[in-house]
Amino acid sequence: MLPPLLYAYISVLRKQQKTIDYAQYGLKSPWLIGLIETFSEAFNLCLLISFFPLLILMVLIMTDDLGGNPIEAFHLHTGIWTLRFLCITLLVTPIQVMTKWRGMAHFRQLFGLMTFFYAAVHVYGYLAIDQAWVWSSIFRDISETTYIWWGLFCFFVLALLALTSSKPAKKAMGKSWKKLHRWIYPASVAAVLHYLLQLKGNLADPLLYGLLITFLLLFRVLVWLKDRKVTRLMIPKRPPVEEEKVPVEETH
């Protein structure tokens, strides 16, 4: 049920993308507009490819090929792909900064929604398959397990970002929209901690994702510092105000 709903929602975003007036972004060259429209067709391709991990998981389930611990394999598969799509979402902004193409924002929406989608499948697997909707067991597990707290924090943030990712929501929220969507940064850190704290053996994979996310967040800090410096240089300095000389009265 979730994939068709997600596809329908992203299709709305895709239609909004077609209404873009390229001239307002200073794009008048026909070949450049043609190149961008080619990239816009890649949006549908990215959408299709984004469902491949789910398709692979379904094939593994149907062929009973999830290994000796299928529940753990399910959690690992959906959790890893949530983290991967989160990294891809964070990667879009550096690409947008380097290419100066605002159309990349639509890809960020797509990958952000796919991040939430796989996170929702991951949470559903925990509630329905692992805990069989036994809420007493679920609450006990949450209260006793630290890494679940980080996972829940990340999931709730992703849910809020997904619900407010449309243009009407952005318009209605105004300046608060940007502030809310910056919560993806602590959510990405929480996702890495969720992955790291539940492992008992090889920690190479979560540390690798942690380094990648650190680099992507550091890139944003450097861009922010650069923009702040440029803005400061562009502000004209006020000339010093000369003090008025008060004439000294001669005394006789």
mmCIF file of C-alpha atoms in Angstrom:
data_model
loop_
_atom_site.group_PDB
_atom_site.id
_atom_site.type_symbol
_atom_site.label_atom_id
_atom_site.label_comp_id
_atom_site.label_asym_id
_atom_site.label_seq_id
_atom_site.Cartn_x
_atom_site.Cartn_y
_atom_site.Cartn_z
ATOM 1 C CA MET A 1 0.000 0.000 0.000
ATOM 2 C CA LEU A 2 2.820 2.426 0.863
ATOM 3 C CA PRO A 3 4.693 2.339 -2.497
ATOM 4 C CA PRO A 4 1.650 3.410 -4.595
ATOM 5 C CA LEU A 5 0.841 6.226 -2.161
ATOM 6 C CA LEU A 6 4.439 7.396 -2.168
ATOM 7 C CA TYR A 7 4.596 7.219 -5.955
ATOM 8 C CA ALA A 8 1.371 9.252 -6.224
ATOM 9 C CA TYR A 9 2.745 11.913 -3.884
ATOM 10 C CA ILE A 10 6.047 12.158 -5.756
ATOM 11 C CA SER A 11 4.137 12.374 -9.045
ATOM 12 C CA VAL A 12 2.542 15.573 -7.717
ATOM 13 C CA LEU A 13 6.009 16.939 -7.024
ATOM 14 C CA ARG A 14 7.040 15.909 -10.524
ATOM 15 C CA LYS A 15 4.148 17.872 -12.051
ATOM 16 C CA GLN A 16 5.139 20.899 -9.993
ATOM 17 C CA GLN A 17 8.630 20.608 -11.438
ATOM 18 C CA LYS A 18 7.298 20.909 -15.009
ATOM 19 C CA THR A 19 5.789 24.306 -14.205
ATOM 20 C CA ILE A 20 9.188 25.857 -13.517
ATOM 21 C CA ASP A 21 9.896 29.031 -15.492
ATOM 22 C CA TYR A 22 13.582 28.592 -16.283
ATOM 23 C CA ALA A 23 13.918 32.269 -17.234
ATOM 24 C CA GLN A 24 13.402 33.321 -13.619
ATOM 25 C CA TYR A 25 16.638 31.509 -12.783
ATOM 26 C CA GLY A 26 18.512 33.291 -15.565
ATOM 27 C CA LEU A 27 18.423 30.259 -17.886
ATOM 28 C CA LYS A 28 17.797 31.369 -21.477
ATOM 29 C CA SER A 29 20.100 29.066 -23.435
ATOM 30 C CA PRO A 30 18.047 26.405 -25.332
ATOM 31 C CA TRP A 31 20.739 23.728 -25.042
ATOM 32 C CA LEU A 32 21.107 24.337 -21.300
ATOM 33 C CA ILE A 33 17.338 24.154 -20.780
ATOM 34 C CA GLY A 34 17.299 20.960 -22.853
ATOM 35 C CA LEU A 35 20.043 19.526 -20.647
ATOM 36 C CA ILE A 36 18.083 20.372 -17.501
ATOM 37 C CA GLU A 37 14.925 18.816 -18.928
ATOM 38 C CA THR A 38 16.954 15.678 -19.616
ATOM 39 C CA PHE A 39 17.982 15.694 -15.976
ATOM 40 C CA SER A 40 14.335 16.167 -14.999
ATOM 41 C CA GLU A 41 13.537 12.947 -16.853
ATOM 42 C CA ALA A 42 16.177 11.346 -14.644
ATOM 43 C CA PHE A 43 13.830 12.125 -11.742
ATOM 44 C CA ASN A 44 11.503 9.307 -12.810
ATOM 45 C CA LEU A 45 14.484 7.001 -13.288
ATOM 46 C CA CYS A 46 15.745 7.800 -9.780
ATOM 47 C CA LEU A 47 12.255 7.127 -8.436
ATOM 48 C CA LEU A 48 12.175 3.735 -10.127
ATOM 49 C CA ILE A 49 15.671 2.773 -8.977
ATOM 50 C CA SER A 50 14.822 3.846 -5.417
ATOM 51 C CA PHE A 51 12.371 0.947 -5.131
ATOM 52 C CA PHE A 52 14.957 -1.677 -6.142
ATOM 53 C CA PRO A 53 16.080 -2.332 -2.516
ATOM 54 C CA LEU A 54 12.442 -3.031 -1.592
ATOM 55 C CA LEU A 55 12.098 -5.346 -4.588
ATOM 56 C CA ILE A 56 15.256 -7.222 -3.567
ATOM 57 C CA LEU A 57 13.908 -7.596 -0.024
ATOM 58 C CA MET A 58 10.596 -8.973 -1.304
ATOM 59 C CA VAL A 59 12.426 -11.505 -3.501
ATOM 60 C CA LEU A 60 14.560 -12.621 -0.533
ATOM 61 C CA ILE A 61 11.430 -13.060 1.589
ATOM 62 C CA MET A 62 9.549 -15.023 -1.085
ATOM 63 C CA THR A 63 12.534 -17.292 -1.764
ATOM 64 C CA ASP A 64 13.193 -17.759 1.968
ATOM 65 C CA ASP A 65 16.743 -16.539 1.455
ATOM 66 C CA LEU A 66 17.151 -14.124 4.372
ATOM 67 C CA GLY A 67 19.516 -16.461 6.191
ATOM 68 C CA GLY A 68 19.421 -18.052 9.615
ATOM 69 C CA ASN A 69 17.972 -14.979 11.317
ATOM 70 C CA PRO A 70 15.428 -13.498 8.877
ATOM 71 C CA ILE A 71 14.118 -10.851 11.301
ATOM 72 C CA GLU A 72 17.605 -9.463 11.883
ATOM 73 C CA ALA A 73 18.287 -9.570 8.128
ATOM 74 C CA PHE A 74 15.048 -7.623 7.504
ATOM 75 C CA HIS A 75 16.018 -4.963 10.052
ATOM 76 C CA LEU A 76 19.553 -4.685 8.683
ATOM 77 C CA HIS A 77 18.423 -4.389 5.054
ATOM 78 C CA THR A 78 15.808 -1.683 5.670
ATOM 79 C CA GLY A 79 17.974 0.151 8.203
ATOM 80 C CA ILE A 80 21.026 0.250 5.930
ATOM 81 C CA TRP A 81 18.993 1.581 3.020
ATOM 82 C CA THR A 82 17.412 4.229 5.242
ATOM 83 C CA LEU A 83 20.908 5.406 6.145
ATOM 84 C CA ARG A 84 22.067 5.265 2.524
ATOM 85 C CA PHE A 85 19.158 7.353 1.284
ATOM 86 C CA LEU A 86 19.768 9.783 4.138
ATOM 87 C CA CYS A 87 23.369 10.200 2.958
ATOM 88 C CA ILE A 88 22.197 10.653 -0.646
ATOM 89 C CA THR A 89 19.714 13.306 0.516
ATOM 90 C CA LEU A 90 22.482 15.196 2.312
ATOM 91 C CA LEU A 91 24.718 14.849 -0.759
ATOM 92 C CA VAL A 92 22.261 16.726 -2.998
ATOM 93 C CA THR A 93 22.999 20.136 -1.457
ATOM 94 C CA PRO A 94 26.789 20.003 -2.109
ATOM 95 C CA ILE A 95 26.040 19.013 -5.711
ATOM 96 C CA GLN A 96 23.551 21.886 -5.960
ATOM 97 C CA VAL A 97 26.113 24.343 -4.563
ATOM 98 C CA MET A 98 28.803 23.207 -7.010
ATOM 99 C CA THR A 99 26.529 23.096 -10.084
ATOM 100 C CA LYS A 100 24.389 26.119 -9.060
ATOM 101 C CA TRP A 101 21.293 24.337 -10.370
ATOM 102 C CA ARG A 102 18.245 24.863 -8.156
ATOM 103 C CA GLY A 103 16.399 22.013 -9.855
ATOM 104 C CA MET A 104 18.385 19.638 -7.634
ATOM 105 C CA ALA A 105 15.943 20.558 -4.856
ATOM 106 C CA HIS A 106 13.372 18.223 -6.435
ATOM 107 C CA PHE A 107 15.834 15.335 -6.180
ATOM 108 C CA ARG A 108 16.393 16.233 -2.534
ATOM 109 C CA GLN A 109 12.634 15.950 -1.986
ATOM 110 C CA LEU A 110 12.585 12.582 -3.732
ATOM 111 C CA PHE A 111 15.470 11.076 -1.773
ATOM 112 C CA GLY A 112 14.183 12.588 1.466
ATOM 113 C CA LEU A 113 10.812 10.910 0.956
ATOM 114 C CA MET A 114 12.532 7.623 0.114
ATOM 115 C CA THR A 115 14.539 7.939 3.328
ATOM 116 C CA PHE A 116 11.312 8.232 5.300
ATOM 117 C CA PHE A 117 9.742 5.391 3.304
ATOM 118 C CA TYR A 118 12.501 2.902 4.179
ATOM 119 C CA ALA A 119 12.539 4.167 7.767
ATOM 120 C CA ALA A 120 8.782 3.468 7.941
ATOM 121 C CA VAL A 121 9.309 -0.055 6.582
ATOM 122 C CA HIS A 122 12.101 -0.521 9.140
ATOM 123 C CA VAL A 123 9.851 0.580 12.023
ATOM 124 C CA TYR A 124 6.961 -1.524 10.703
ATOM 125 C CA GLY A 125 9.231 -4.574 10.664
ATOM 126 C CA TYR A 126 10.137 -3.971 14.298
ATOM 127 C CA LEU A 127 6.527 -3.465 15.450
ATOM 128 C CA ALA A 128 4.787 -6.136 13.361
ATOM 129 C CA ILE A 129 7.409 -8.823 12.735
ATOM 130 C CA ASP A 130 9.763 -8.554 15.694
ATOM 131 C CA GLN A 131 7.295 -7.569 18.447
ATOM 132 C CA ALA A 132 4.001 -8.792 16.851
ATOM 133 C CA TRP A 133 2.257 -5.588 18.033
ATOM 134 C CA VAL A 134 2.601 -6.592 21.705
ATOM 135 C CA TRP A 135 2.762 -3.112 23.181
ATOM 136 C CA SER A 136 3.874 -4.175 26.658
ATOM 137 C CA SER A 137 6.909 -5.852 25.090
ATOM 138 C CA ILE A 138 7.517 -2.857 22.812
ATOM 139 C CA PHE A 139 7.486 -0.319 25.676
ATOM 140 C CA ARG A 140 9.713 -2.536 27.814
ATOM 141 C CA ASP A 141 12.174 -2.906 24.939
ATOM 142 C CA ILE A 142 12.203 0.853 24.332
ATOM 143 C CA SER A 143 12.768 1.633 28.025
ATOM 144 C CA GLU A 144 15.663 -0.837 28.294
ATOM 145 C CA THR A 145 17.428 -0.224 24.958
ATOM 146 C CA THR A 146 19.281 3.029 24.322
ATOM 147 C CA TYR A 147 19.782 2.641 20.578
ATOM 148 C CA ILE A 148 16.006 2.481 20.013
ATOM 149 C CA TRP A 149 15.685 6.002 21.450
ATOM 150 C CA TRP A 150 18.031 7.333 18.775
ATOM 151 C CA GLY A 151 16.140 5.418 16.102
ATOM 152 C CA LEU A 152 12.765 6.770 17.240
ATOM 153 C CA PHE A 153 14.098 10.321 17.340
ATOM 154 C CA CYS A 154 15.360 9.968 13.778
ATOM 155 C CA PHE A 155 12.080 8.428 12.595
ATOM 156 C CA PHE A 156 9.868 11.138 14.106
ATOM 157 C CA VAL A 157 12.031 13.867 12.572
ATOM 158 C CA LEU A 158 11.878 12.162 9.160
ATOM 159 C CA ALA A 159 8.095 11.861 9.500
ATOM 160 C CA LEU A 160 7.742 15.599 10.197
ATOM 161 C CA LEU A 161 10.001 16.470 7.272
ATOM 162 C CA ALA A 162 8.064 14.170 4.932
ATOM 163 C CA LEU A 163 4.721 15.666 5.980
ATOM 164 C CA THR A 164 5.980 19.205 5.366
ATOM 165 C CA SER A 165 7.938 18.578 2.151
ATOM 166 C CA SER A 166 5.283 19.864 -0.263
ATOM 167 C CA LYS A 167 5.153 23.406 -1.673
ATOM 168 C CA PRO A 168 1.887 24.322 0.140
ATOM 169 C CA ALA A 169 3.437 23.306 3.467
ATOM 170 C CA LYS A 170 6.578 25.302 2.705
ATOM 171 C CA LYS A 171 4.506 28.364 1.818
ATOM 172 C CA ALA A 172 2.290 28.041 4.890
ATOM 173 C CA MET A 173 5.208 27.654 7.305
ATOM 174 C CA GLY A 174 7.266 30.529 5.925
ATOM 175 C CA LYS A 175 10.624 30.981 7.642
ATOM 176 C CA SER A 176 9.828 28.195 10.106
ATOM 177 C CA TRP A 177 10.049 25.653 7.257
ATOM 178 C CA LYS A 178 13.826 26.024 6.936
ATOM 179 C CA LYS A 179 14.304 25.814 10.690
ATOM 180 C CA LEU A 180 12.270 22.609 10.839
ATOM 181 C CA HIS A 181 14.085 20.964 7.934
ATOM 182 C CA ARG A 182 17.472 21.666 9.515
ATOM 183 C CA TRP A 183 16.517 18.955 11.998
ATOM 184 C CA ILE A 184 17.696 16.470 9.382
ATOM 185 C CA TYR A 185 21.218 17.174 10.645
ATOM 186 C CA PRO A 186 20.734 15.873 14.219
ATOM 187 C CA ALA A 187 18.499 13.131 12.778
ATOM 188 C CA SER A 188 21.371 11.905 10.600
ATOM 189 C CA VAL A 189 23.662 11.785 13.641
ATOM 190 C CA ALA A 190 20.959 9.882 15.556
ATOM 191 C CA ALA A 191 20.677 7.374 12.683
ATOM 192 C CA VAL A 192 24.403 6.619 12.869
ATOM 193 C CA LEU A 193 24.230 6.229 16.667
ATOM 194 C CA HIS A 194 21.218 3.912 16.282
ATOM 195 C CA TYR A 195 23.263 1.731 13.927
ATOM 196 C CA LEU A 196 26.483 1.923 15.953
ATOM 197 C CA LEU A 197 25.091 1.142 19.410
ATOM 198 C CA GLN A 198 23.256 -2.022 18.391
ATOM 199 C CA LEU A 199 26.334 -3.701 16.899
ATOM 200 C CA LYS A 200 28.568 -5.903 18.995
ATOM 201 C CA GLY A 201 31.168 -6.863 16.404
ATOM 202 C CA ASN A 202 32.560 -5.043 13.381
ATOM 203 C CA LEU A 203 31.974 -1.298 13.696
ATOM 204 C CA ALA A 204 33.557 -0.364 10.360
ATOM 205 C CA ASP A 205 30.275 0.222 8.493
ATOM 206 C CA PRO A 206 28.611 2.618 10.980
ATOM 207 C CA LEU A 207 31.894 4.492 11.416
ATOM 208 C CA LEU A 208 32.172 4.851 7.634
ATOM 209 C CA TYR A 209 28.642 6.279 7.448
ATOM 210 C CA GLY A 210 29.485 8.514 10.386
ATOM 211 C CA LEU A 211 32.552 9.907 8.584
ATOM 212 C CA LEU A 212 30.517 10.499 5.416
ATOM 213 C CA ILE A 213 27.768 12.359 7.283
ATOM 214 C CA THR A 214 30.392 14.366 9.208
ATOM 215 C CA PHE A 215 31.963 15.426 5.897
ATOM 216 C CA LEU A 216 28.565 16.413 4.435
ATOM 217 C CA LEU A 217 27.665 18.457 7.520
ATOM 218 C CA LEU A 218 31.127 20.064 7.597
ATOM 219 C CA PHE A 219 30.665 21.103 3.969
ATOM 220 C CA ARG A 220 27.519 23.004 4.982
ATOM 221 C CA VAL A 221 29.356 24.741 7.817
ATOM 222 C CA LEU A 222 32.135 25.861 5.448
ATOM 223 C CA VAL A 223 29.609 27.177 2.902
ATOM 224 C CA TRP A 224 27.782 29.036 5.681
ATOM 225 C CA LEU A 225 31.036 30.611 6.914
ATOM 226 C CA LYS A 226 31.989 31.604 3.368
ATOM 227 C CA ASP A 227 28.579 33.189 2.692
ATOM 228 C CA ARG A 228 28.749 35.022 5.997
ATOM 229 C CA LYS A 229 32.195 36.408 5.134
ATOM 230 C CA VAL A 230 31.046 37.526 1.670
ATOM 231 C CA THR A 231 27.963 39.196 3.152
ATOM 232 C CA ARG A 232 30.127 41.025 5.667
ATOM 233 C CA LEU A 233 32.456 42.281 2.913
ATOM 234 C CA MET A 234 29.510 43.484 0.821
ATOM 235 C CA ILE A 235 28.163 45.697 3.610
ATOM 236 C CA PRO A 236 29.630 49.180 3.033
ATOM 237 C CA LYS A 237 31.538 50.614 5.932
ATOM 238 C CA ARG A 238 30.264 53.868 7.294
ATOM 239 C CA PRO A 239 32.769 56.740 7.150
ATOM 240 C CA PRO A 240 33.926 57.940 10.540
ATOM 241 C CA VAL A 241 31.863 60.789 11.894
ATOM 242 C CA GLU A 242 33.968 63.854 12.476
ATOM 243 C CA GLU A 243 33.429 65.532 15.778
ATOM 244 C CA GLU A 244 32.255 69.108 15.492
ATOM 245 C CA LYS A 245 34.783 71.521 16.844
ATOM 246 C CA VAL A 246 33.314 73.828 19.425
ATOM 247 C CA PRO A 247 34.807 77.311 19.089
ATOM 248 C CA VAL A 248 36.676 78.386 22.182
ATOM 249 C CA GLU A 249 35.575 81.767 23.463
ATOM 250 C CA GLU A 250 38.405 84.165 24.138
ATOM 251 C CA THR A 251 38.504 85.513 27.621
ATOM 252 C CA HIS A 252 39.685 89.068 28.261
#
